[in-house]
XYZ file of C-alpha atoms in Angstrom:
466
model
C -11.342 -80.427 -33.911
C -10.084 -78.125 -31.140
C -8.006 -76.138 -33.667
C -11.061 -75.786 -35.920
C -13.116 -74.442 -32.969
C -10.376 -71.943 -32.127
C -10.223 -70.800 -35.758
C -14.009 -70.408 -35.810
C -13.926 -68.363 -32.588
C -11.135 -66.177 -33.991
C -13.159 -65.581 -37.153
C -16.233 -64.668 -35.113
C -14.230 -62.255 -32.951
C -12.730 -60.644 -36.064
C -16.198 -60.338 -37.542
C -17.535 -58.677 -34.386
C -14.595 -56.270 -34.327
C -15.196 -55.381 -37.969
C -18.886 -54.785 -37.247
C -17.944 -52.513 -34.365
C -15.567 -50.557 -36.591
C -18.244 -50.284 -39.280
C -20.821 -48.908 -36.827
C -18.323 -46.406 -35.432
C -17.370 -45.225 -38.916
C -21.009 -44.939 -39.951
C -21.701 -42.810 -36.877
C -18.888 -40.447 -37.873
C -20.229 -40.241 -41.440
C -23.772 -39.596 -40.209
C -22.601 -36.735 -38.008
C -20.691 -35.251 -40.943
C -23.783 -35.524 -43.132
C -26.030 -33.748 -40.630
C -23.457 -31.017 -40.027
C -23.100 -30.037 -43.677
C -26.612 -30.206 -45.089
C -28.615 -27.517 -43.279
C -30.162 -24.726 -45.378
C -31.194 -21.477 -43.690
C -35.032 -21.481 -43.764
C -35.047 -17.699 -44.279
C -33.518 -18.234 -47.726
C -36.739 -19.879 -48.908
C -38.560 -16.620 -48.179
C -35.810 -14.440 -49.643
C -35.852 -16.250 -52.986
C -39.633 -16.866 -52.947
C -39.150 -20.617 -53.293
C -42.399 -22.556 -53.676
C -41.520 -25.452 -51.375
C -43.424 -28.588 -52.268
C -44.469 -26.760 -55.455
C -47.039 -24.835 -53.386
C -47.480 -21.118 -52.817
C -47.732 -19.459 -49.394
C -51.463 -20.299 -49.161
C -50.816 -23.982 -49.836
C -52.179 -23.893 -53.381
C -50.250 -25.948 -55.919
C -48.046 -24.128 -58.423
C -49.376 -24.446 -61.976
C -46.919 -26.637 -63.911
C -48.946 -28.230 -66.714
C -52.362 -28.929 -68.222
C -54.547 -32.050 -67.978
C -57.931 -33.322 -69.095
C -57.916 -36.438 -66.936
C -59.421 -35.170 -63.689
C -60.458 -32.004 -61.912
C -60.457 -31.416 -58.155
C -62.882 -28.625 -57.210
C -63.262 -27.034 -53.775
C -64.222 -23.433 -54.524
C -66.803 -21.435 -56.451
C -65.913 -18.221 -58.262
C -68.317 -15.534 -56.987
C -67.806 -11.924 -58.128
C -64.167 -12.656 -58.862
C -63.491 -14.295 -55.497
C -62.900 -17.966 -54.657
C -65.524 -18.994 -52.102
C -65.199 -22.383 -50.291
C -67.731 -24.900 -51.600
C -68.674 -28.557 -51.246
C -65.990 -30.616 -52.934
C -66.407 -32.188 -56.363
C -64.141 -34.585 -58.245
C -64.417 -35.101 -61.994
C -62.951 -37.944 -64.067
C -62.631 -36.837 -67.706
C -65.344 -34.250 -66.992
C -67.765 -36.686 -65.291
C -68.558 -36.128 -61.609
C -67.390 -39.139 -59.597
C -70.569 -38.938 -57.502
C -72.606 -39.451 -60.673
C -70.348 -42.345 -61.689
C -70.968 -44.171 -58.403
C -74.684 -43.380 -58.254
C -75.150 -44.236 -61.914
C -73.872 -47.782 -61.489
C -76.932 -48.987 -59.623
C -76.567 -52.724 -59.042
C -73.955 -53.212 -61.771
C -70.715 -54.666 -60.419
C -68.073 -53.521 -62.918
C -67.768 -49.918 -61.770
C -63.986 -49.906 -61.495
C -63.629 -51.420 -64.949
C -65.952 -48.773 -66.421
C -63.998 -46.062 -64.598
C -60.730 -47.436 -65.972
C -62.134 -47.194 -69.495
C -63.266 -43.617 -68.838
C -59.840 -42.538 -67.554
C -57.929 -44.247 -70.367
C -60.103 -43.301 -73.337
C -61.706 -40.067 -72.159
C -65.346 -41.121 -72.359
C -67.850 -43.424 -70.709
C -68.039 -46.729 -72.603
C -71.123 -48.013 -74.356
C -72.176 -51.584 -73.616
C -70.611 -52.663 -76.911
C -67.321 -51.014 -75.959
C -67.371 -52.678 -72.530
C -68.008 -56.002 -74.279
C -64.660 -55.472 -76.009
C -62.744 -53.948 -73.086
C -63.718 -56.300 -70.265
C -62.754 -59.612 -71.971
C -59.365 -58.133 -72.892
C -58.790 -57.102 -69.271
C -59.869 -60.543 -68.053
C -57.379 -62.273 -70.351
C -54.613 -59.984 -69.104
C -55.221 -60.875 -65.435
C -53.117 -64.003 -65.426
C -49.517 -64.343 -64.277
C -47.478 -67.258 -65.585
C -46.562 -69.991 -63.122
C -42.907 -69.282 -63.880
C -43.295 -65.611 -62.919
C -45.137 -66.468 -59.700
C -42.501 -69.085 -58.769
C -39.340 -67.237 -59.802
C -40.287 -63.640 -58.989
C -43.199 -63.324 -56.569
C -42.311 -66.234 -54.288
C -38.585 -65.549 -54.071
C -37.070 -62.903 -51.800
C -40.404 -62.078 -50.153
C -40.681 -58.597 -48.652
C -42.329 -57.464 -45.418
C -43.476 -54.355 -47.287
C -45.772 -55.383 -50.122
C -45.220 -52.086 -51.961
C -41.548 -52.959 -52.399
C -42.512 -56.425 -53.609
C -44.861 -54.852 -56.149
C -42.134 -52.543 -57.404
C -39.781 -55.478 -57.901
C -42.439 -57.476 -59.734
C -43.380 -54.573 -61.990
C -39.749 -53.951 -62.919
C -39.241 -57.664 -63.614
C -42.243 -57.751 -65.958
C -39.998 -55.717 -68.273
C -38.005 -58.884 -69.012
C -41.214 -60.801 -69.877
C -42.283 -58.174 -72.436
C -41.326 -58.614 -76.109
C -41.422 -54.834 -76.670
C -40.571 -53.271 -73.287
C -38.918 -50.111 -74.679
C -41.598 -49.320 -77.260
C -43.332 -46.124 -76.068
C -45.748 -45.801 -78.973
C -49.299 -45.092 -77.720
C -50.661 -48.481 -78.738
C -47.918 -50.436 -77.007
C -48.061 -48.297 -73.852
C -51.848 -48.786 -73.763
C -51.323 -52.541 -73.923
C -48.684 -52.429 -71.176
C -50.738 -50.261 -68.836
C -53.885 -52.350 -69.338
C -51.868 -55.448 -68.450
C -50.570 -53.756 -65.305
C -54.078 -52.661 -64.270
C -55.234 -56.269 -64.638
C -52.192 -57.925 -63.046
C -51.627 -55.592 -60.094
C -54.193 -57.312 -57.804
C -52.513 -60.688 -58.364
C -49.055 -59.233 -57.762
C -50.173 -57.602 -54.495
C -52.100 -60.551 -53.094
C -49.607 -63.225 -54.141
C -46.809 -61.104 -52.625
C -48.831 -60.867 -49.422
C -49.346 -64.641 -49.290
C -45.603 -65.148 -49.869
C -44.883 -62.745 -46.997
C -47.279 -64.633 -44.691
C -45.750 -67.981 -45.568
C -42.025 -67.285 -45.712
C -41.778 -64.603 -43.033
C -44.576 -65.523 -40.618
C -44.707 -69.291 -41.078
C -48.372 -69.379 -42.087
C -49.984 -71.735 -44.580
C -49.395 -70.798 -48.205
C -52.346 -70.787 -50.571
C -52.662 -69.293 -54.029
C -55.962 -68.923 -55.821
C -56.119 -67.665 -59.397
C -58.744 -65.121 -60.482
C -61.927 -66.281 -62.181
C -62.940 -64.941 -65.580
C -66.189 -63.018 -65.543
C -65.740 -61.605 -62.043
C -65.049 -57.954 -61.367
C -61.637 -56.866 -60.101
C -63.154 -56.235 -56.657
C -64.688 -59.725 -56.554
C -61.453 -61.376 -57.646
C -59.492 -59.405 -55.043
C -61.631 -60.828 -52.236
C -61.687 -64.277 -53.857
C -57.882 -64.452 -54.038
C -57.317 -62.925 -50.608
C -59.590 -65.085 -48.469
C -58.854 -68.716 -47.592
C -62.444 -69.758 -48.324
C -62.781 -67.433 -51.317
C -66.212 -66.262 -50.165
C -67.644 -62.728 -50.027
C -71.031 -61.014 -49.919
C -72.498 -58.817 -52.651
C -72.238 -55.789 -50.369
C -68.569 -56.479 -49.621
C -67.711 -56.615 -53.330
C -69.811 -53.506 -54.010
C -68.136 -51.477 -51.250
C -64.664 -52.490 -52.432
C -65.593 -51.630 -56.022
C -66.728 -48.154 -54.903
C -63.536 -47.655 -52.872
C -61.457 -48.520 -55.937
C -63.400 -46.011 -58.046
C -62.890 -43.249 -55.485
C -59.126 -43.847 -55.355
C -58.596 -44.286 -59.101
C -57.449 -40.724 -59.812
C -57.036 -37.356 -58.123
C -55.530 -34.783 -60.449
C -52.104 -34.480 -62.032
C -50.644 -32.614 -59.085
C -50.788 -35.378 -56.491
C -47.319 -36.724 -55.790
C -47.552 -40.100 -57.521
C -49.343 -38.771 -60.627
C -46.775 -35.980 -60.890
C -44.062 -38.619 -60.508
C -45.633 -40.471 -63.434
C -45.422 -37.308 -65.559
C -41.849 -36.519 -64.477
C -40.470 -39.993 -65.158
C -42.490 -40.447 -68.357
C -41.120 -37.148 -69.708
C -37.641 -38.714 -69.818
C -38.819 -41.193 -72.454
C -38.282 -44.223 -70.232
C -40.255 -47.469 -70.365
C -43.662 -48.079 -68.783
C -42.385 -50.441 -66.093
C -39.811 -47.935 -64.807
C -42.446 -45.200 -64.774
C -45.009 -47.225 -62.812
C -42.356 -48.505 -60.393
C -41.455 -44.880 -59.635
C -45.125 -44.066 -59.017
C -45.341 -47.009 -56.617
C -42.314 -45.673 -54.766
C -44.021 -42.294 -54.431
C -47.284 -43.758 -53.167
C -45.485 -45.932 -50.620
C -44.451 -42.851 -48.648
C -46.526 -42.412 -45.470
C -47.247 -38.771 -46.377
C -49.017 -39.962 -49.514
C -50.421 -43.497 -49.484
C -50.162 -44.507 -45.848
C -52.486 -41.978 -44.213
C -55.380 -44.414 -43.690
C -53.089 -46.608 -41.610
C -52.426 -43.699 -39.253
C -56.177 -43.141 -38.946
C -56.674 -46.787 -38.027
C -53.941 -46.696 -35.424
C -55.336 -43.465 -33.972
C -58.823 -44.931 -33.587
C -57.382 -48.059 -32.025
C -55.694 -45.812 -29.482
C -58.922 -43.874 -28.822
C -60.891 -47.083 -28.314
C -58.303 -48.413 -25.877
C -58.332 -45.251 -23.748
C -62.064 -44.501 -23.630
C -64.565 -46.772 -21.900
C -67.684 -45.074 -23.266
C -67.324 -44.283 -26.979
C -70.656 -42.432 -26.950
C -69.563 -39.943 -24.275
C -69.119 -36.805 -26.385
C -67.312 -34.845 -23.648
C -64.847 -37.673 -23.035
C -64.147 -38.048 -26.768
C -63.653 -34.300 -27.131
C -61.309 -34.232 -24.142
C -59.193 -37.020 -25.647
C -59.068 -35.307 -29.027
C -57.791 -32.197 -27.250
C -55.083 -34.324 -25.648
C -54.090 -35.529 -29.121
C -53.941 -31.922 -30.338
C -51.852 -31.018 -27.279
C -49.381 -33.792 -28.201
C -50.209 -35.587 -24.958
C -51.835 -38.646 -26.539
C -51.438 -41.125 -29.391
C -48.231 -40.425 -31.372
C -47.555 -36.965 -29.830
C -47.516 -35.174 -33.202
C -50.561 -33.039 -32.418
C -52.351 -34.347 -35.517
C -55.837 -35.806 -35.832
C -55.349 -38.027 -38.838
C -57.903 -38.142 -41.623
C -58.900 -34.524 -41.038
C -58.073 -31.744 -43.474
C -57.085 -31.675 -47.123
C -54.748 -29.554 -49.252
C -57.551 -28.672 -51.696
C -60.975 -29.571 -50.319
C -62.572 -27.162 -47.866
C -66.187 -27.903 -46.905
C -66.138 -31.578 -47.887
C -64.158 -34.277 -49.685
C -66.635 -35.918 -52.115
C -64.818 -39.243 -51.841
C -65.255 -39.246 -48.065
C -68.942 -38.334 -48.382
C -69.572 -41.304 -50.688
C -67.407 -43.788 -48.806
C -69.021 -42.873 -45.489
C -72.427 -43.963 -46.817
C -71.044 -47.362 -47.785
C -69.099 -47.636 -44.534
C -72.407 -47.227 -42.669
C -74.048 -50.004 -44.743
C -71.102 -52.342 -44.240
C -70.976 -51.607 -40.496
C -74.630 -52.633 -40.248
C -73.918 -55.921 -42.065
C -70.847 -56.610 -39.903
C -72.417 -55.636 -36.573
C -69.970 -52.740 -36.143
C -72.393 -49.836 -35.787
C -70.846 -48.885 -32.447
C -67.463 -48.400 -34.112
C -69.039 -46.450 -36.981
C -70.779 -44.151 -34.486
C -67.394 -43.340 -32.929
C -65.940 -42.449 -36.327
C -68.947 -40.235 -37.008
C -68.588 -38.513 -33.622
C -64.871 -37.862 -34.049
C -65.501 -36.469 -37.524
C -68.109 -34.052 -36.164
C -65.867 -32.879 -33.315
C -62.412 -32.855 -34.861
C -62.949 -30.267 -37.586
C -64.276 -27.700 -35.132
C -61.552 -28.389 -32.565
C -58.749 -28.072 -35.110
C -60.123 -24.766 -36.412
C -60.525 -23.374 -32.890
C -57.173 -24.569 -31.599
C -55.198 -23.537 -34.681
C -57.089 -20.259 -35.272
C -57.741 -21.360 -38.833
C -60.018 -19.507 -41.235
C -60.215 -22.363 -43.734
C -62.761 -25.057 -42.902
C -61.344 -28.459 -41.943
C -63.215 -31.456 -43.354
C -62.602 -35.189 -43.160
C -60.757 -36.635 -46.149
C -61.154 -40.010 -47.858
C -58.550 -41.621 -45.574
C -60.819 -41.080 -42.576
C -63.103 -44.008 -43.474
C -61.086 -46.021 -46.008
C -59.005 -47.893 -43.430
C -62.148 -48.659 -41.417
C -63.800 -50.022 -44.563
C -60.774 -52.169 -45.401
C -60.690 -53.554 -41.872
C -64.376 -54.476 -42.030
C -63.623 -56.264 -45.314
C -60.945 -58.307 -43.569
C -58.158 -56.747 -45.613
C -54.895 -56.836 -43.624
C -53.064 -53.589 -42.966
C -50.131 -54.792 -45.076
C -52.416 -54.453 -48.117
C -53.902 -51.014 -47.374
C -51.392 -49.031 -49.461
C -51.077 -51.757 -52.138
C -54.850 -51.585 -52.557
C -54.489 -47.832 -53.074
C -51.877 -48.591 -55.765
C -54.206 -51.078 -57.473
C -56.929 -48.430 -57.569
C -54.580 -45.698 -58.793
C -53.197 -47.715 -61.746
C -55.800 -46.403 -64.259
C -55.046 -42.828 -63.216
C -51.282 -43.290 -63.518
C -51.776 -44.998 -66.880
C -53.914 -42.131 -68.167
C -51.319 -39.583 -67.026
C -48.505 -41.540 -68.679
C -50.393 -41.641 -71.976
C -51.273 -37.945 -71.675
C -47.623 -37.039 -71.110
C -46.457 -39.125 -74.070
C -49.116 -37.769 -76.412
C -48.856 -34.078 -75.486
C -45.454 -33.198 -74.064
C -42.156 -32.740 -75.875
C -39.871 -31.567 -73.077
C -38.336 -33.317 -70.117
C -39.686 -31.931 -66.836
C -36.888 -30.005 -65.143
C -37.767 -27.462 -62.446
C -35.063 -25.121 -61.144
C -33.261 -25.223 -57.797
C -31.476 -22.098 -56.540
C -27.911 -22.765 -55.398
C -27.309 -21.132 -51.993
C -23.990 -22.718 -51.117
C -20.540 -21.113 -51.278
C -18.009 -21.609 -54.083
C -14.650 -22.645 -52.636
C -11.228 -23.539 -53.980
C -10.186 -27.172 -54.108
C -7.684 -28.106 -51.349
C -5.375 -31.139 -51.755
C -6.014 -33.899 -49.266
C -2.720 -33.447 -47.416
C -3.541 -29.789 -46.766
C -7.082 -30.219 -45.351
């Protein structure tokens, strides 16, 4: 027994020594990496490189054509672009009209999905065909839930969703078939299944990583996607009509935003290679996961939490303004100098999604008894745009974007922060699907932009002479 203990101790010491060597070697490699990968920023100006595929004014470089959606922030007056109230069109239909036109109907996201996929608003007869098909596609087999979703749970639900989407390839009888009909079937299945994948992955994370009670509730046929999301998420499965309506509207507003946004462009790029649907959507999920793209509403939530903790009177306009100035001076919150949720790459006077969502956020705040919190959001929105313009000497107007209120809405709905970006992905599935189909039906070339080589050509030197 004593010899076995000594051997075990020797093995542990060897293991620790190896770990120390590994860390030391990795440090050396990291230093070498940082030393040899710096590009002179002046070269970007010299070669007129459109970094981020944007010109010097921040406008996106024209790379393709689309009919799926249009993001409008200017009016052409006497040959000049004049800033205007923002408008967003899905297949030519203003998203404001889509939301307002729903009235009390509860299948807005489903109708929007049809519009994005097929290019027109559905008749009642067409919805009577589309909705039952989507409902049938919602289910995940018990084997898939057990063997894929529940195993190797991830603390980041976006990664879990990517893994599940890629694994669905093996459950598909025709995974490599990229004919329009088969891709339509695949994308419709993913639109329907994505809420289950996200919520079941979240429950697995809670159970296996946080030790909480595991419960799984399947969706109910006849309910909207928004209703089923809340049903599957909550332990008691209960929700109010307003809660389901607000979530449905949020899904509509996030369903699509032009072919140039990072994840939609990723869909086009990967689809242009001729790869399968599951690989394409997994790549789009990876794009959206990035905090510069899909995680902005989380930063807004954290910023407001910080503001609330540091200010006693949330109605004191001077105190709020003073704290916002501290944030801009990099003296408060995360010291980046950014007021999150303010400003947009395209919209100038207003983001139409934010305008709509704010109205529903107000209604939900009244139902939840959170009008004090809503008033703070409203105050910060009114102050922040002016402060940013004054402090940064900006000519372009700074408006609140959709992320400003979306996290607040999700929090009022009891949606955990781990599901904020996955919910964005669920909403964006119809848009990605429409862009994939558009790329397959219209393009014939692989997308391949150019990179200018600015390194130095050198002769190879044998290892013993270096």
